[in-house]
Structure formats: C-alpha cells, structure tokens
Amino acid sequence: MRNQIAYACLAATLLFAACIKDDIKSSYTYYRPVYKTKESVRQNVKSSAPVAVVAPGKLFYKDGYVFLNEVLKGVHVIDIKNPASPVVVSFIAIPGCIDLAVRGNILYADLTTDLVAIDITDPTNVQVTKIVEGVFPHRYYGNYFQNDTSQVIVDWVKVDTTVWSSEPLSWGLKSTDMVFFSSSSTAAATNGIGGSMARFALYADRLYTVSHGDLKVFNTARPDQPAYVKQVPMYSSDIETIFPYGDHLFIGSQTGMHIYSVQNKDNPVKQSMFTHARVCDPVVANSKYAYVTLRNGTRCGGFTNQLDVINIENLNAPSLLKSYSLSNPHGLSIVGNTLLICDGADGLKIFDASVPTDVKQIGRLSGFTAVDVIAINNLAIVSAEKGLHLVDFTDPAQPKMLSAITIGK
C-alpha cells in the first residue's frame, strides 16, 4: 500500500513538473495610447510655466533661444544668451510634436497630422496663427498598431505586465517599436538653424518637410500664414533627415544622400544621389563637401559606424573622398573647418576637417550620450539622451561644459 501511495505521489509530482515546464513566464512593457478629439488638442496648444525635461528630442536655434522638443508633448523655450546660465522661459504644449522650425517670430511644428504656426513674440503667451490640416498623415506604430482616425493620440501610458503562457507571447507596443513620421512683418523675418536630425528645413521663404517617402513645400512668405504648396514624391521609403545649404537640400536616407535643387523654390528637383550601405545617416554640407554619419544599432539595420566625407563640388556626381571609423555617430555640425560629431555614448567629438582626406580628432567631451548638435560660432548646443548641454569649443582641443539642463530639472 505504501508503495502504491509513493508511486501515485511521484506520478503527480512528475505531472505537475511537466505542466510547470511547459509554462513560460513573460514580462512585457507596452504603451497604451491616450486619445483626445482633434478640437480639444488644438485648443490646448498654449504656453505655460517651464516644466521638467523628460524626453528631449530635436532642437532648433534662433536669436539666442533654443527650442527643444519634448517628444510628443511640445517645445521647451530656453534663453541661452548667457550660455553659462541658461533660463527655461516657458513650455509650449503641442501634442504629437516631433519636428519644429522657427522663422521670424513664428514657430512651425507638427501637431499630430497637422502643421501649426505659433506666434512666439511673447513665449510666455503664445498664439496659434494658423493650422494647415492633414499634411502629415504618416503615423506608424510598431506591431501593426493602428491609430484611431477620428481622434488624436496625445500620450502613451506605460504598462508593465507579466503573463504565463505555454508559448512566448508577442503583443503590445514596446517603446522600441514606436517610430513616428512626419523644424511679424515679411521684411523682418529671418530663419533659425536646425540640427542635422531635423525633418523640417527652412530656405528663403519656404519650409520643406520630409516624411519617409515624400518632400513637402510650404510658402512662408507670410510667416504667420504658411500655405501648403505641393508634395514631391521621392520614390523612396526610407527618408530620414533634411539639411539646407545654399539653394540645395541634402536629404539623408537609410540608403544614401539625395541632393535636391530648390532654385525654383516651389519645385524641388532631384539632382543626384550618393548611395551607401543600409544604415541611419544625418548629413551636413558646405560649399565643397558633405559630411554623413552612418550608424548601426537602430531600426535602419546595418553594421557600419563611420563618417563619410563626400565631394559635392560637382553636385551632379557626388563622390566619396574618405571614410573614418567612429563608435556610434548621430548628429553633426560644421563651422569653418571644425567638425563636431555626436558619437553616442562616447560624447561630443571635435575634428579638424581642414583637409577632408585627413580629418583628425582634436578634442572630446564625454560623460553624456550625445545625439545632435548645432554649432554657433564657438558654442555647441548639444542635445543628449538626458537633456541639453552647452559647450564652449573656443579651444577645440579642450572643450568646456558651460551648463546643462538635464532630465527632471
């Protein structure tokens, strides 16, 4: 009898163990969308007292002010006229905002699927001057998540969950899955400067924007009343960034650099393309050379981390001069012969680019993960994973951190 009981217990134990062996514990973080009606979203585009930086995004510079995107939330207005002591002036709530640009005293931004023009003459009391509806319909979320076309996603609520299952589960929207598509009087209006990661670019009295497959043109001759002009198909599905120089647009994609002429401002014309391996690539340019950073570890794929220097003296036939290895380069900026590169976790690196075939690193500032940079004279405005950094590179070999506005402060 004892043996029968022992065998029964053993069988039950083995059966229970088998059940547990088949069960898999899976922990997930996903983001649940928060919806509001389009009308309520538009009514809430307004300025407020400064708020903490939580998710810094792209940046723009104009007349002593930095406009730092708070991803999907709006724009921090920061007075950096004294870069050693920057002052956060206000926060402009713009739901769904990813990109921005400033012309005169008008801020342009993507308001979810719309373009909004905002008078920032008084950044503590901004006024919406125009909304151009439906010009940015490209919103994609990973795992086949579909937006609700009758409403607007204004936030994502983080949800942590644990599930027991006999098979690994694959559902939910994880943070790494989110990819978003889309930077007064006429005589006084001047254009600000955007970072190399921008999808908005200003040239003369036109605003150009790129999504993954097209280039759009807006007439900003009246800055407060932008008018949609046209869409230019790019016959590509991997467009990422746009950089204006002279009367040309240098457009970065996952597979190369496109050069468009805007001599006819309303009719951009593709002039040429430089092709590279499939990786993410912001680009900046001057009169003779374009500088492209290529990096891996992103949704773009690829295994390359380098700087490409491209000869663009003949804009119809750009050619590679030389490539330089880097760690994980992101945004970049060039002023004179000084090239600044955000090399990810390696921080901000400064190069002497006076000889394009012999670009040499001469300085570095580490301790933060650098994402994008705008160089104004000897001041580097650096966006990082955890905030905004202002760096003096008067001596490129010894760059100095002047100040920082970091997450939560």
Coordinates of C-alpha atoms in Angstrom, one line a residue:
M1 CA 0.0 0.0 0.0
R2 CA 2.8 2.3 0.9
N3 CA 4.4 1.6 -2.5
Q4 CA 1.2 2.4 -4.3
I5 CA 0.9 5.8 -2.5
A6 CA 4.5 6.6 -3.2
Y7 CA 4.1 5.8 -6.9
A8 CA 0.9 7.9 -7.0
C9 CA 2.7 10.9 -5.4
L10 CA 5.6 10.5 -7.7
A11 CA 3.3 10.5 -10.8
A12 CA 1.5 13.5 -9.5
T13 CA 4.8 15.3 -8.9
L14 CA 6.1 14.5 -12.4
L15 CA 2.8 15.6 -14.0
F16 CA 2.9 18.9 -12.0
A17 CA 6.5 19.4 -13.1
A18 CA 5.6 18.8 -16.7
C19 CA 2.9 21.4 -16.5
I20 CA 5.3 23.9 -15.0
K21 CA 8.0 23.1 -17.5
D22 CA 5.6 24.0 -20.4
D23 CA 4.6 27.3 -18.8
I24 CA 6.8 30.3 -19.7
K25 CA 6.8 33.5 -17.6
S26 CA 6.9 36.5 -19.9
S27 CA 7.3 40.1 -18.8
Y28 CA 6.4 42.9 -21.1
T29 CA 6.3 46.7 -21.1
Y30 CA 3.9 48.2 -23.6
Y31 CA 2.4 51.7 -24.1
R32 CA -1.3 52.2 -24.1
P33 CA -2.4 55.2 -26.2
V34 CA -4.4 58.1 -24.7
Y35 CA -6.8 59.8 -27.1
K36 CA -8.4 63.2 -27.3
T37 CA -10.5 64.8 -30.0
K38 CA -8.7 66.9 -32.6
E39 CA -10.6 70.0 -31.5
S40 CA -9.6 69.7 -27.8
V41 CA -6.0 69.1 -28.9
R42 CA -5.9 72.3 -31.0
Q43 CA -7.4 74.3 -28.1
N44 CA -4.7 73.1 -25.8
V45 CA -1.8 74.5 -27.9
K46 CA -0.6 77.1 -25.4
S47 CA 2.3 78.2 -23.4
S48 CA 2.8 77.5 -19.7
A49 CA 5.4 77.9 -17.0
P50 CA 8.6 75.8 -17.5
V51 CA 8.2 72.1 -16.9
A52 CA 10.9 69.4 -16.4
V53 CA 12.6 68.0 -19.4
V54 CA 11.6 64.3 -19.6
A55 CA 12.1 63.1 -23.2
P56 CA 14.3 65.5 -25.1
G57 CA 14.0 65.4 -28.9
K58 CA 15.1 67.6 -31.7
L59 CA 16.3 71.1 -31.4
F60 CA 16.3 74.5 -33.2
Y61 CA 18.2 77.7 -32.6
K62 CA 17.0 81.3 -33.2
D63 CA 18.3 84.6 -31.9
G64 CA 19.7 83.5 -28.6
Y65 CA 17.0 80.9 -27.9
V66 CA 17.0 77.2 -28.1
F67 CA 13.7 75.4 -28.9
L68 CA 14.0 71.9 -27.5
N69 CA 11.3 69.3 -28.4
E70 CA 9.8 67.3 -25.6
V71 CA 8.8 64.2 -27.7
L72 CA 5.1 64.1 -28.4
K73 CA 4.4 66.8 -25.9
G74 CA 5.7 70.2 -27.1
V75 CA 8.6 72.6 -27.0
H76 CA 10.8 74.0 -24.2
V77 CA 11.8 77.6 -24.9
I78 CA 15.3 78.2 -23.4
D79 CA 17.1 81.5 -23.3
I80 CA 20.9 80.8 -23.8
K81 CA 22.1 84.4 -24.4
N82 CA 24.2 83.7 -21.3
P83 CA 25.2 80.1 -22.1
A84 CA 26.8 79.6 -18.6
S85 CA 23.4 80.3 -17.1
P86 CA 20.5 79.2 -19.5
V87 CA 17.0 80.1 -18.5
V88 CA 14.0 77.9 -19.3
V89 CA 11.4 80.6 -20.3
S90 CA 8.3 78.5 -21.0
F91 CA 6.9 75.3 -22.3
I92 CA 4.6 75.3 -25.4
A93 CA 2.2 72.4 -25.3
I94 CA 2.0 70.9 -28.8
P95 CA 0.5 67.4 -28.7
G96 CA 2.2 64.9 -31.1
C97 CA 5.1 67.3 -31.8
I98 CA 8.3 65.7 -33.2
D99 CA 9.7 68.4 -35.5
L100 CA 10.0 72.1 -35.5
A101 CA 11.5 75.2 -37.1
V102 CA 11.4 79.0 -36.4
R103 CA 11.1 81.8 -39.0
G104 CA 10.9 85.4 -37.7
N105 CA 8.8 85.1 -34.6
I106 CA 6.8 82.1 -35.8
L107 CA 7.3 78.6 -34.6
Y108 CA 6.3 75.8 -37.0
A109 CA 5.6 72.3 -35.6
D110 CA 3.8 69.1 -36.4
L111 CA 0.6 69.0 -34.4
T112 CA 0.0 65.3 -34.8
T113 CA -1.1 65.2 -38.5
D114 CA -1.3 69.0 -38.9
L115 CA 1.2 71.8 -39.4
V116 CA 0.7 74.5 -36.8
A117 CA 2.1 78.1 -36.9
I118 CA 2.6 79.7 -33.5
D119 CA 3.4 83.4 -32.8
I120 CA 6.2 83.3 -30.1
T121 CA 6.8 87.0 -29.9
D122 CA 6.0 86.5 -26.2
P123 CA 7.0 82.9 -25.4
T124 CA 5.0 83.0 -22.2
N125 CA 1.8 83.8 -24.0
V126 CA 2.0 82.3 -27.5
Q127 CA -0.8 82.5 -30.1
V128 CA -1.7 80.0 -32.8
T129 CA -1.9 81.9 -36.1
K130 CA -2.8 79.0 -38.5
I131 CA -3.3 75.3 -38.7
V132 CA -2.7 73.5 -42.0
E133 CA -4.7 70.4 -41.6
G134 CA -3.8 66.8 -42.6
V135 CA -0.5 67.5 -44.2
F136 CA 1.4 64.9 -42.1
P137 CA -0.8 61.8 -42.3
H138 CA 2.2 59.4 -41.9
R139 CA 2.0 57.9 -38.4
Y140 CA 3.1 54.4 -38.0
Y141 CA 3.4 52.4 -34.7
G142 CA 5.1 49.0 -34.4
N143 CA 3.3 45.6 -34.1
Y144 CA 0.7 46.7 -36.6
F145 CA -0.9 49.2 -34.2
Q146 CA -3.4 51.4 -36.0
N147 CA -4.2 54.9 -34.9
D148 CA -7.9 55.9 -34.4
T149 CA -8.6 58.2 -37.3
S150 CA -11.4 60.1 -35.5
Q151 CA -9.2 61.1 -32.6
V152 CA -5.6 62.0 -31.8
I153 CA -3.0 60.2 -29.7
V154 CA -1.7 62.7 -27.2
D155 CA 0.2 60.4 -24.8
W156 CA 1.3 56.9 -24.1
V157 CA 0.8 55.3 -20.7
K158 CA 3.5 52.8 -19.7
V159 CA 2.1 49.4 -18.6
D160 CA 4.2 46.6 -17.2
T161 CA 2.7 43.2 -17.2
T162 CA 3.7 39.6 -16.6
V163 CA 2.0 36.7 -18.4
W164 CA 2.3 32.9 -18.0
S165 CA 1.9 31.0 -21.3
S166 CA 2.9 27.8 -22.9
E167 CA 4.4 29.8 -25.8
P168 CA 6.3 33.1 -25.8
L169 CA 3.9 35.9 -26.5
S170 CA 4.4 38.7 -29.0
W171 CA 2.0 41.5 -28.5
G172 CA 1.8 45.0 -27.1
L173 CA 3.5 48.2 -28.2
K174 CA 7.0 48.3 -26.7
S175 CA 9.0 51.5 -26.5
T176 CA 11.5 50.3 -29.1
D177 CA 8.6 49.7 -31.6
M178 CA 7.5 53.3 -31.8
V179 CA 8.5 55.1 -35.0
F180 CA 7.0 58.4 -35.9
F181 CA 6.9 60.1 -39.3
S182 CA 6.4 63.3 -40.1
S183 CA 11.6 72.2 -38.0
S184 CA 5.9 90.0 -37.8
S185 CA 6.5 91.5 -40.9
T186 CA 7.7 89.7 -44.0
A187 CA 10.7 92.1 -44.3
A188 CA 11.9 91.3 -40.8
A189 CA 11.6 87.6 -40.9
T190 CA 14.8 85.6 -40.7
N191 CA 15.3 81.9 -40.4
G192 CA 16.8 80.0 -37.5
I193 CA 19.1 77.0 -37.6
G194 CA 18.1 73.4 -37.2
G195 CA 20.0 70.3 -36.1
S196 CA 21.2 67.6 -38.5
M197 CA 18.5 65.2 -37.3
A198 CA 15.7 67.5 -38.5
R199 CA 12.8 66.7 -40.8
F200 CA 11.9 70.4 -41.2
A201 CA 14.2 72.8 -43.1
L202 CA 13.9 76.5 -44.0
Y203 CA 15.3 78.0 -47.1
A204 CA 14.5 81.7 -48.0
D205 CA 10.7 82.0 -47.5
R206 CA 9.9 78.3 -47.9
L207 CA 9.5 75.5 -45.4
Y208 CA 10.4 72.0 -46.6
T209 CA 9.5 68.8 -44.7
V210 CA 10.3 65.2 -45.3
S211 CA 8.5 62.0 -44.4
H212 CA 9.6 58.5 -45.2
G213 CA 8.6 58.9 -48.8
D214 CA 8.0 62.5 -49.8
L215 CA 9.1 66.1 -49.7
K216 CA 6.5 68.8 -48.9
V217 CA 6.7 72.5 -49.7
F218 CA 5.1 75.3 -47.7
N219 CA 5.1 79.0 -48.6
T220 CA 6.1 81.1 -45.6
A221 CA 6.4 84.5 -47.3
R222 CA 3.8 85.5 -44.7
P223 CA 5.4 83.6 -41.8
D224 CA 2.2 83.6 -39.7
Q225 CA 0.2 82.2 -42.5
P226 CA 2.0 79.2 -44.0
A227 CA 0.4 77.8 -47.2
Y228 CA 0.8 74.3 -48.4
V229 CA 2.2 74.3 -51.9
K230 CA 2.8 70.8 -53.0
Q231 CA 4.1 67.3 -52.3
V232 CA 7.1 66.0 -54.2
P233 CA 7.3 62.1 -54.3
M234 CA 10.8 60.9 -53.6
Y235 CA 10.1 57.3 -54.7
S236 CA 11.8 56.1 -51.6
S237 CA 10.5 54.7 -48.3
D238 CA 13.5 55.4 -46.0
I239 CA 13.9 59.2 -45.9
E240 CA 15.1 60.4 -42.5
T241 CA 16.6 63.9 -42.4
I242 CA 16.9 67.2 -44.4
F243 CA 19.6 69.8 -44.3
P244 CA 19.5 73.1 -46.4
Y245 CA 22.7 74.7 -47.8
G246 CA 22.7 77.3 -50.4
D247 CA 19.9 76.6 -52.9
H248 CA 20.1 72.9 -52.3
L249 CA 18.6 70.4 -49.9
F250 CA 20.7 67.5 -48.7
I251 CA 18.4 64.7 -47.7
G252 CA 19.5 61.7 -45.6
S253 CA 18.0 58.3 -46.1
Q254 CA 18.8 54.8 -44.8
T255 CA 20.5 54.0 -48.1
G256 CA 22.1 57.3 -49.2
M257 CA 22.1 61.0 -49.6
H258 CA 19.8 62.7 -52.0
I259 CA 20.6 66.2 -53.4
Y260 CA 17.7 68.4 -54.5
S261 CA 17.9 71.8 -56.2
V262 CA 15.5 74.5 -54.9
Q263 CA 16.5 77.2 -57.4
N264 CA 12.8 77.1 -58.2
K265 CA 11.6 77.2 -54.6
D266 CA 8.2 75.6 -55.2
N267 CA 9.5 72.8 -57.4
P268 CA 12.4 70.9 -55.8
V269 CA 14.2 68.8 -58.4
K270 CA 16.4 65.8 -57.6
Q271 CA 19.9 66.5 -58.9
S272 CA 21.8 63.4 -57.8
M273 CA 22.2 60.7 -55.1
F274 CA 25.2 59.2 -53.2
T275 CA 24.5 55.6 -52.2
H276 CA 25.8 53.8 -49.1
A277 CA 25.1 50.7 -47.0
R278 CA 21.8 50.5 -45.3
V279 CA 22.2 52.5 -42.0
C280 CA 20.8 55.7 -40.5
D281 CA 22.5 58.8 -41.8
P282 CA 22.1 62.5 -40.9
V283 CA 24.1 64.9 -43.2
V284 CA 25.5 68.4 -43.2
A285 CA 27.3 70.3 -46.0
N286 CA 29.3 73.3 -47.1
S287 CA 30.2 74.6 -50.5
K288 CA 32.5 71.7 -51.4
Y289 CA 31.8 68.7 -49.1
A290 CA 29.0 66.8 -47.4
Y291 CA 29.6 65.0 -44.2
V292 CA 27.5 62.0 -43.5
T293 CA 27.4 59.9 -40.3
L294 CA 26.4 56.2 -40.6
R295 CA 25.4 54.2 -37.5
N296 CA 24.1 50.8 -36.6
G297 CA 22.0 49.6 -33.7
T298 CA 18.8 51.1 -34.9
R299 CA 15.7 50.1 -36.9
C300 CA 17.7 51.0 -40.0
G301 CA 19.8 47.9 -39.6
G302 CA 23.4 47.7 -40.9
F303 CA 26.7 47.2 -39.2
T304 CA 28.5 50.5 -40.1
N305 CA 29.7 53.2 -37.7
Q306 CA 31.6 55.8 -39.6
L307 CA 31.9 59.3 -41.1
D308 CA 31.8 59.6 -44.9
V309 CA 33.3 62.7 -46.5
I310 CA 31.7 63.3 -49.9
N311 CA 33.0 65.6 -52.6
I312 CA 30.0 67.7 -53.9
E313 CA 31.9 70.3 -56.0
N314 CA 30.0 68.6 -58.9
L315 CA 26.5 68.3 -57.5
N316 CA 25.5 66.1 -60.3
A317 CA 28.1 63.5 -59.4
P318 CA 28.9 63.3 -55.6
S319 CA 31.8 61.1 -54.9
L320 CA 33.2 59.5 -51.7
L321 CA 36.6 61.0 -50.6
K322 CA 37.2 59.0 -47.5
S323 CA 35.5 57.2 -44.6
Y324 CA 36.5 57.3 -40.9
S325 CA 35.6 54.8 -38.2
L326 CA 33.5 56.0 -35.2
S327 CA 31.7 54.4 -32.3
N328 CA 28.0 55.1 -32.9
P329 CA 27.7 58.6 -34.6
H330 CA 24.5 60.5 -34.6
G331 CA 24.1 64.2 -35.4
L332 CA 26.8 66.6 -36.6
S333 CA 27.6 70.2 -37.4
I334 CA 30.4 72.0 -39.2
V335 CA 31.6 75.6 -38.7
G336 CA 34.5 76.7 -40.8
N337 CA 37.0 73.8 -40.7
T338 CA 35.8 72.5 -37.4
L339 CA 33.5 69.4 -37.5
L340 CA 31.6 68.4 -34.4
I341 CA 30.1 64.9 -34.2
C342 CA 27.8 63.4 -31.5
D343 CA 29.3 59.9 -31.2
G344 CA 26.6 58.4 -28.9
A345 CA 27.9 57.2 -25.6
D346 CA 31.4 58.5 -26.5
G347 CA 30.1 62.0 -26.2
L348 CA 30.9 65.0 -28.4
K349 CA 33.9 64.7 -30.6
I350 CA 35.6 67.6 -32.3
F351 CA 37.6 67.3 -35.5
D352 CA 39.9 69.4 -37.7
A353 CA 38.4 69.0 -41.2
S354 CA 40.6 71.5 -43.0
V355 CA 42.0 68.6 -45.1
P356 CA 38.9 66.4 -46.0
T357 CA 41.1 63.4 -46.7
D358 CA 42.8 63.7 -43.4
V359 CA 40.1 64.5 -40.8
K360 CA 41.7 64.4 -37.4
Q361 CA 40.1 64.3 -33.9
I362 CA 41.4 67.1 -31.8
G363 CA 39.1 67.2 -28.8
R364 CA 36.3 65.3 -27.0
L365 CA 33.9 66.0 -24.2
S366 CA 32.5 62.8 -22.6
G367 CA 30.1 61.9 -19.8
F368 CA 26.9 62.0 -21.7
T369 CA 25.3 60.3 -24.7
A370 CA 25.3 62.9 -27.4
V371 CA 22.5 62.9 -30.1
D372 CA 22.6 66.1 -32.1
V373 CA 24.5 69.4 -32.2
I374 CA 24.2 72.9 -33.6
A375 CA 27.4 74.9 -33.7
I376 CA 27.1 78.7 -33.4
N377 CA 30.5 80.4 -33.6
N378 CA 32.3 78.8 -30.7
L379 CA 29.2 77.5 -28.9
A380 CA 28.0 73.9 -29.4
I381 CA 24.3 73.3 -28.5
V382 CA 24.2 69.6 -27.8
S383 CA 21.0 67.5 -27.3
A384 CA 21.6 64.4 -25.4
E385 CA 19.6 61.4 -24.1
K386 CA 19.3 63.1 -20.8
G387 CA 19.0 66.8 -21.7
L388 CA 20.6 69.8 -23.3
H389 CA 24.3 70.7 -22.9
L390 CA 26.0 74.0 -23.8
V391 CA 29.7 73.6 -24.7
D392 CA 32.4 76.2 -25.4
F393 CA 34.8 74.9 -28.1
T394 CA 36.9 78.1 -28.5
D395 CA 39.8 75.8 -27.9
P396 CA 38.7 72.7 -29.8
A397 CA 41.3 70.6 -28.1
Q398 CA 39.9 71.5 -24.7
P399 CA 36.1 71.9 -25.0
K400 CA 34.4 73.1 -21.8
M401 CA 30.9 72.3 -20.5
L402 CA 29.3 75.6 -19.7
S403 CA 26.0 74.4 -18.5
A404 CA 23.4 71.7 -18.8
I405 CA 19.6 71.3 -18.4
T406 CA 19.1 67.6 -17.6
I407 CA 16.1 65.3 -17.2
G408 CA 13.9 66.2 -14.3
K409 CA 15.5 69.6 -13.7

